[in-house]
Structure formats: C-alpha cells, structure tokens
Short mmCIF file of C-alpha atoms in Angstrom, two decimals:
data_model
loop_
_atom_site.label_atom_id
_atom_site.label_comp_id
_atom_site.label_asym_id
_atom_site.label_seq_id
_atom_site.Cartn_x
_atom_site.Cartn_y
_atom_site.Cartn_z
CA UNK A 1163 13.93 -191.71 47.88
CA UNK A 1164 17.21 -190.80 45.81
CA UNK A 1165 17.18 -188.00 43.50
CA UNK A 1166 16.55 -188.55 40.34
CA UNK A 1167 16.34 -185.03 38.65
CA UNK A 1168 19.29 -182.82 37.29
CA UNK A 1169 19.59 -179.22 37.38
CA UNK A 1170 20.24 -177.39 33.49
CA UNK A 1171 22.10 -174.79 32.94
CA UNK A 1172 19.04 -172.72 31.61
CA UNK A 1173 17.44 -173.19 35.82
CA UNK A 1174 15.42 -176.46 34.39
CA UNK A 1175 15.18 -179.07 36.84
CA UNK A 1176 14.90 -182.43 34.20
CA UNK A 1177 13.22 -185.51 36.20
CA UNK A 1178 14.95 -188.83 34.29
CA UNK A 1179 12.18 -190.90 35.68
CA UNK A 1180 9.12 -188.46 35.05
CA UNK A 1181 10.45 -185.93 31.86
CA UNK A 1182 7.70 -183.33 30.89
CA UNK A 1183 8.43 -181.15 27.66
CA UNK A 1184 8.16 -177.83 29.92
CA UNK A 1185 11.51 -178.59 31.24
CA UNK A 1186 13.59 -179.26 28.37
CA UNK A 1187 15.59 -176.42 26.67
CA UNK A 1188 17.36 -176.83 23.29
CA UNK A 1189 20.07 -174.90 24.98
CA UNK A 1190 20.78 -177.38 27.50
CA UNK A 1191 20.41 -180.47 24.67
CA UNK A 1192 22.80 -178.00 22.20
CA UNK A 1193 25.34 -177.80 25.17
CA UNK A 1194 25.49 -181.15 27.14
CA UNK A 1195 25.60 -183.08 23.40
CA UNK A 1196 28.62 -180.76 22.78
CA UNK A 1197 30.69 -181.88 25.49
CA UNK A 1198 29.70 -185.75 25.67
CA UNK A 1199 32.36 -187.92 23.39
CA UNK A 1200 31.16 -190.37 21.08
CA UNK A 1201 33.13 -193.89 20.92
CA UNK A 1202 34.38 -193.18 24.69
CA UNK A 1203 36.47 -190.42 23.82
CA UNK A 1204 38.37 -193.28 22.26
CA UNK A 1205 38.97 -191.56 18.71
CA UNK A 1206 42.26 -189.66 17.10
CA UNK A 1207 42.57 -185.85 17.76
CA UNK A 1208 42.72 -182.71 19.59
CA UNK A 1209 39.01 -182.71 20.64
CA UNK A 1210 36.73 -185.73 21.32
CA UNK A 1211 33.99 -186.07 18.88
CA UNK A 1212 30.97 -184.79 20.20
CA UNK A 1213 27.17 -186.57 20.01
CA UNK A 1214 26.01 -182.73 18.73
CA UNK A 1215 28.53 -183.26 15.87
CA UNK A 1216 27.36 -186.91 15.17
CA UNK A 1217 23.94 -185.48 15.32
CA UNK A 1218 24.56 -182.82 13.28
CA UNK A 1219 26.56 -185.14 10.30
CA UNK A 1220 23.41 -187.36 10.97
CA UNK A 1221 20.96 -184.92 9.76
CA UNK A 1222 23.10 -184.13 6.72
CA UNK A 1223 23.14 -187.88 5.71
CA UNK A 1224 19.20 -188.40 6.48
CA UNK A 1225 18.66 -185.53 4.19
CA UNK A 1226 21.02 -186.59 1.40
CA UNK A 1227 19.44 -189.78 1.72
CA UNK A 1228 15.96 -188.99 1.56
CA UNK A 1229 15.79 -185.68 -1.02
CA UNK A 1230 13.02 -183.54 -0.38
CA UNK A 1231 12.24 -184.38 3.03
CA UNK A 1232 10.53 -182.16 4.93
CA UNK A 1233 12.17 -180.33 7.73
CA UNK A 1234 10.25 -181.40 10.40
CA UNK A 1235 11.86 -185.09 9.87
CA UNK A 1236 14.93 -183.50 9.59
CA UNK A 1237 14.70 -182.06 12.86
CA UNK A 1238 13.93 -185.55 13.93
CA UNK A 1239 17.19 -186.78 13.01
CA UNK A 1240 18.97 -184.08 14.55
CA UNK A 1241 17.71 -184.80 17.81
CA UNK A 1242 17.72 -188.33 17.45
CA UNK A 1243 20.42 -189.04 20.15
CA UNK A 1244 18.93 -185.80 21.97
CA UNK A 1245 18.55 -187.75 25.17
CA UNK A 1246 22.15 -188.44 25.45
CA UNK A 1247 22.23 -184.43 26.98
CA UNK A 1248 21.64 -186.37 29.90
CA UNK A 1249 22.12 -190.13 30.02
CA UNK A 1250 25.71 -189.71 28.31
CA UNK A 1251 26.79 -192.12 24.75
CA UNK A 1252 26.46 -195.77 25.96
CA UNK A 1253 28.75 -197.73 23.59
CA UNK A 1254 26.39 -200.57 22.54
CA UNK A 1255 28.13 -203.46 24.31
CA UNK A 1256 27.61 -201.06 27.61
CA UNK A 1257 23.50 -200.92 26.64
CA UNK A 1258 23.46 -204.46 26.32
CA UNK A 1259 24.67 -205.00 29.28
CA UNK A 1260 22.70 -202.08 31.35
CA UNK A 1261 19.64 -204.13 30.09
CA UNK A 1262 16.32 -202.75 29.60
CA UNK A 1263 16.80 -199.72 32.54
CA UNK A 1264 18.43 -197.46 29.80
CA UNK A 1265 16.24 -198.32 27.30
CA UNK A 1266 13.08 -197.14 29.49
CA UNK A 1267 15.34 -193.87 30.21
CA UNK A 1268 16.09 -192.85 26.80
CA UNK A 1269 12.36 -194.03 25.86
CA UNK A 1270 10.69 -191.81 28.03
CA UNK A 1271 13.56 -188.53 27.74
CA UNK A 1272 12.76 -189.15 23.99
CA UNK A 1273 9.03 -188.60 23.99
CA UNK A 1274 9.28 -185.76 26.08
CA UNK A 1275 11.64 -184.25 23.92
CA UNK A 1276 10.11 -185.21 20.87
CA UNK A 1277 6.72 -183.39 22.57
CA UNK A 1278 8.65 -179.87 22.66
CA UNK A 1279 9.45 -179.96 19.50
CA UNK A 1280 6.54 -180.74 17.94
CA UNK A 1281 7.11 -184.28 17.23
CA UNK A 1282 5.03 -186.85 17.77
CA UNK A 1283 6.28 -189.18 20.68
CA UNK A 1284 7.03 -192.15 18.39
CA UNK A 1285 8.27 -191.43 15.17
CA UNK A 1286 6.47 -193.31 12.14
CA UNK A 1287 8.81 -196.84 11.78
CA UNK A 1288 9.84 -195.57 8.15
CA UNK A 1289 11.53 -192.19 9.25
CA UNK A 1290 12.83 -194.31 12.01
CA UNK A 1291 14.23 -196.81 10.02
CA UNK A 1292 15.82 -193.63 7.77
CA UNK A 1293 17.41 -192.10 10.61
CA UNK A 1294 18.87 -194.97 11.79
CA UNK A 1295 20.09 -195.60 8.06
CA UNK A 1296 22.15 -192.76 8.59
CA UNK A 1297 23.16 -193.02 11.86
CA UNK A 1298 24.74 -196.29 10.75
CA UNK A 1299 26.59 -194.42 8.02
CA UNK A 1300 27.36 -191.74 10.32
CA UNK A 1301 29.62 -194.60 12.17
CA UNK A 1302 30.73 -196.13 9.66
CA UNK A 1303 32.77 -192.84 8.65
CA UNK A 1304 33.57 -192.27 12.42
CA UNK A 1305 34.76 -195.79 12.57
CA UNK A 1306 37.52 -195.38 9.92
CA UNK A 1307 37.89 -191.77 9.98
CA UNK A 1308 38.51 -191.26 13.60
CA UNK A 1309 37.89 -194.39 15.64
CA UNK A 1310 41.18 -196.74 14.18
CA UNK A 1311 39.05 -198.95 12.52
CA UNK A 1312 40.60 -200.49 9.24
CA UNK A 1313 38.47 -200.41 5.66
CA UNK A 1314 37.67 -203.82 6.09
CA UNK A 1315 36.55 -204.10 9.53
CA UNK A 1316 34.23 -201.09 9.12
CA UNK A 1317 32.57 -202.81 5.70
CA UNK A 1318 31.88 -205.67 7.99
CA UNK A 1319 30.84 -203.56 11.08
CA UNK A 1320 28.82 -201.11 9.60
CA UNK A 1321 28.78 -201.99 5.67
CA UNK A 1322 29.73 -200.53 2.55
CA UNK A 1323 29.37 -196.76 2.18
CA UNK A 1324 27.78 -195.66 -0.46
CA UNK A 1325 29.31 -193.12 -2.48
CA UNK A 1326 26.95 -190.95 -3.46
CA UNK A 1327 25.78 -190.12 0.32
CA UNK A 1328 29.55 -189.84 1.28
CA UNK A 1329 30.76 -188.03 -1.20
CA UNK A 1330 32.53 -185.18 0.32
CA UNK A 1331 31.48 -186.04 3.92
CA UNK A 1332 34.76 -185.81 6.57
CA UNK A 1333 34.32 -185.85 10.52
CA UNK A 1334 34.99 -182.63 12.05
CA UNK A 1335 36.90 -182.62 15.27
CA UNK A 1336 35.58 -178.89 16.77
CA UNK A 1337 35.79 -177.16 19.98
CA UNK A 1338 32.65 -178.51 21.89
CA UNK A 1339 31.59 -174.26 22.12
CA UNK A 1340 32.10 -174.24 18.17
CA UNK A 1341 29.64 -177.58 17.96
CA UNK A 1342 27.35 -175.94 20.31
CA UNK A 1343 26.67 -172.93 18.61
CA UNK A 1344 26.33 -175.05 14.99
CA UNK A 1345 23.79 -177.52 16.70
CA UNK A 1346 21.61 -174.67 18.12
CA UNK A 1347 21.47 -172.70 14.56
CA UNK A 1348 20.85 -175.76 12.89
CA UNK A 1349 17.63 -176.22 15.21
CA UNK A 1350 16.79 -172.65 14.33
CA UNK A 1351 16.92 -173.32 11.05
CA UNK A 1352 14.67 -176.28 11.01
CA UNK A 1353 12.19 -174.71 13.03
CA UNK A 1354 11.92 -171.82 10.39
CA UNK A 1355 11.09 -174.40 8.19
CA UNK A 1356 8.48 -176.40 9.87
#
C-alpha cells in the first residue's frame, strides 16, 4: 500500500485518508498555510500571498459582516481553508477537474480539524453560507488588488463589493514567518474568547 500520511513539523504523523484530531497541531496549520500561495503564486509582489493571510483577511470580513458574532464562529472562519496545510490551494478549475477525490480529502481533514478545535464537524449551513460570503469578498479584493484582474471583470467574477465591509481593507503581501506568527496569535486570541 502507498503512503498516505505526512510527517509535521511538530513530530505529528497526519494520515490524509484516516485524520484523527490528536494529530493535528495549530502550529503545523499556522506554518504550512503561511508558505502555500493563493491564485498559483500568480499575483503582483515580493511575496506570494499566503492561504494564512487569506484566512486571516477572511475572518476580519466574516466578523465585519456578521457584528457580534461569537468567537467560536470566528475561529471557524479562520480555519476555514485549514486543510489546505496539507492538500495545497486548488484553483477551482483544478478541483473541478480532480473530481470528487479532493473533495472527500478536504471533507474528512476538515472534520478532524474542526474536532480539535472544538467545532462541530459540520458547521450549521448559515455560518457556512457567512464564511463563504466572505471568502468570496476576500477574492474579490485579491482579484483586483493583487491578481491583475480589471474592476469590471472582478464585479462579474466575484460581484460588487460592498463598501461598508471594504472600507479600509488592502491585501498584505508579508513574509510567510511574519503571516505565521499573526495566524497563530489570532487563534490564541479566539480561543481566549471561546
């Protein structure tokens, strides 16, 4: 049979077919989000833009979004690409193609992850629909900001932004040790709070 585990940096060994909670660090998700690219490295700058920084600026619009949430569905949207730490950023068109085999992957990486944390395997369809509500807006400011994508062609790719949740929002191109230690606090902060 092939291997289908990786060794972490924190001495985990992660199973991708068979994930249990016990061996998943925030560490590891903090640093392997940090140095995986979002948009195939394929965006302007001196650093690619990391899924922990997209995470991060995902959180930020979920909350903005959705005032007074509480932090545990906050830390919900942080780790909502969490599984990436592993499978890498699939541009859709790449997913589509892969066919269901990801989407069993990131499924089952999710629940375990989401079991660490304290979160229940499957979030409830409404925060779900919220953090993906601000994921979109998350790429639609990537999209012009840092991917080449024209005003226009974002509106019709992503939508209008509104300008309320924007207001004052820029993407942050960071050295992926400077996004590590910002994703990792901002977990420790949310976990204060839950």
């Amino acid at each position: 049979m092939k291997r289908a585990w990786q060794r972490m940096l924190s001495g985990r060994r992660l199973d991708l077919l068979d994930p249990t909670p016990m061996d998943i660090e925030v560490e590891d998700i903090a640093h392997g989000l940090a140095f995986v690219a979002r948009w195939n490295g394929q965006t302007l700058g001196d650093w690619p833009y990391s899924v922990a920084e997209h995470s991060l600026l995902v959180e930020e619009i979920f909350a903005r979004q959705n005032p007074g949430i509480g932090a545990r569905w906050r830390l919900a949207a942080l780790l909502h690409d969490a599984p990436e730490y592993v499978l890498g950023d699939m541009i859709s068109p790449v997913k589509a193609a892969i066919g269901s085999g990801y989407g069993e992957l990131d499924a089952r990486l999710t629940a375990a992850i989401h079991l660490r944390f304290g979160l229940p395997t499957s979030l409830p369809t409404p925060i779900k629909k919220a953090i993906k509500a601000a994921d979109i807006v998350s790429a639609r400011l990537e999209a012009e900001q840092i991917a080449g994508f024209s005003t226009d062609e974002a509106d019709k790719l992503f939508g209008k932004l509104d300008p309320n949740v924007a207001r004052g929002l820029t993407i942050r191109l960071r050295p992926p040790a400077d996004v590590r230690a910002d994703y990792t606090a901002r977990y420790a902060s949310l976990m204060a709070e839950v």
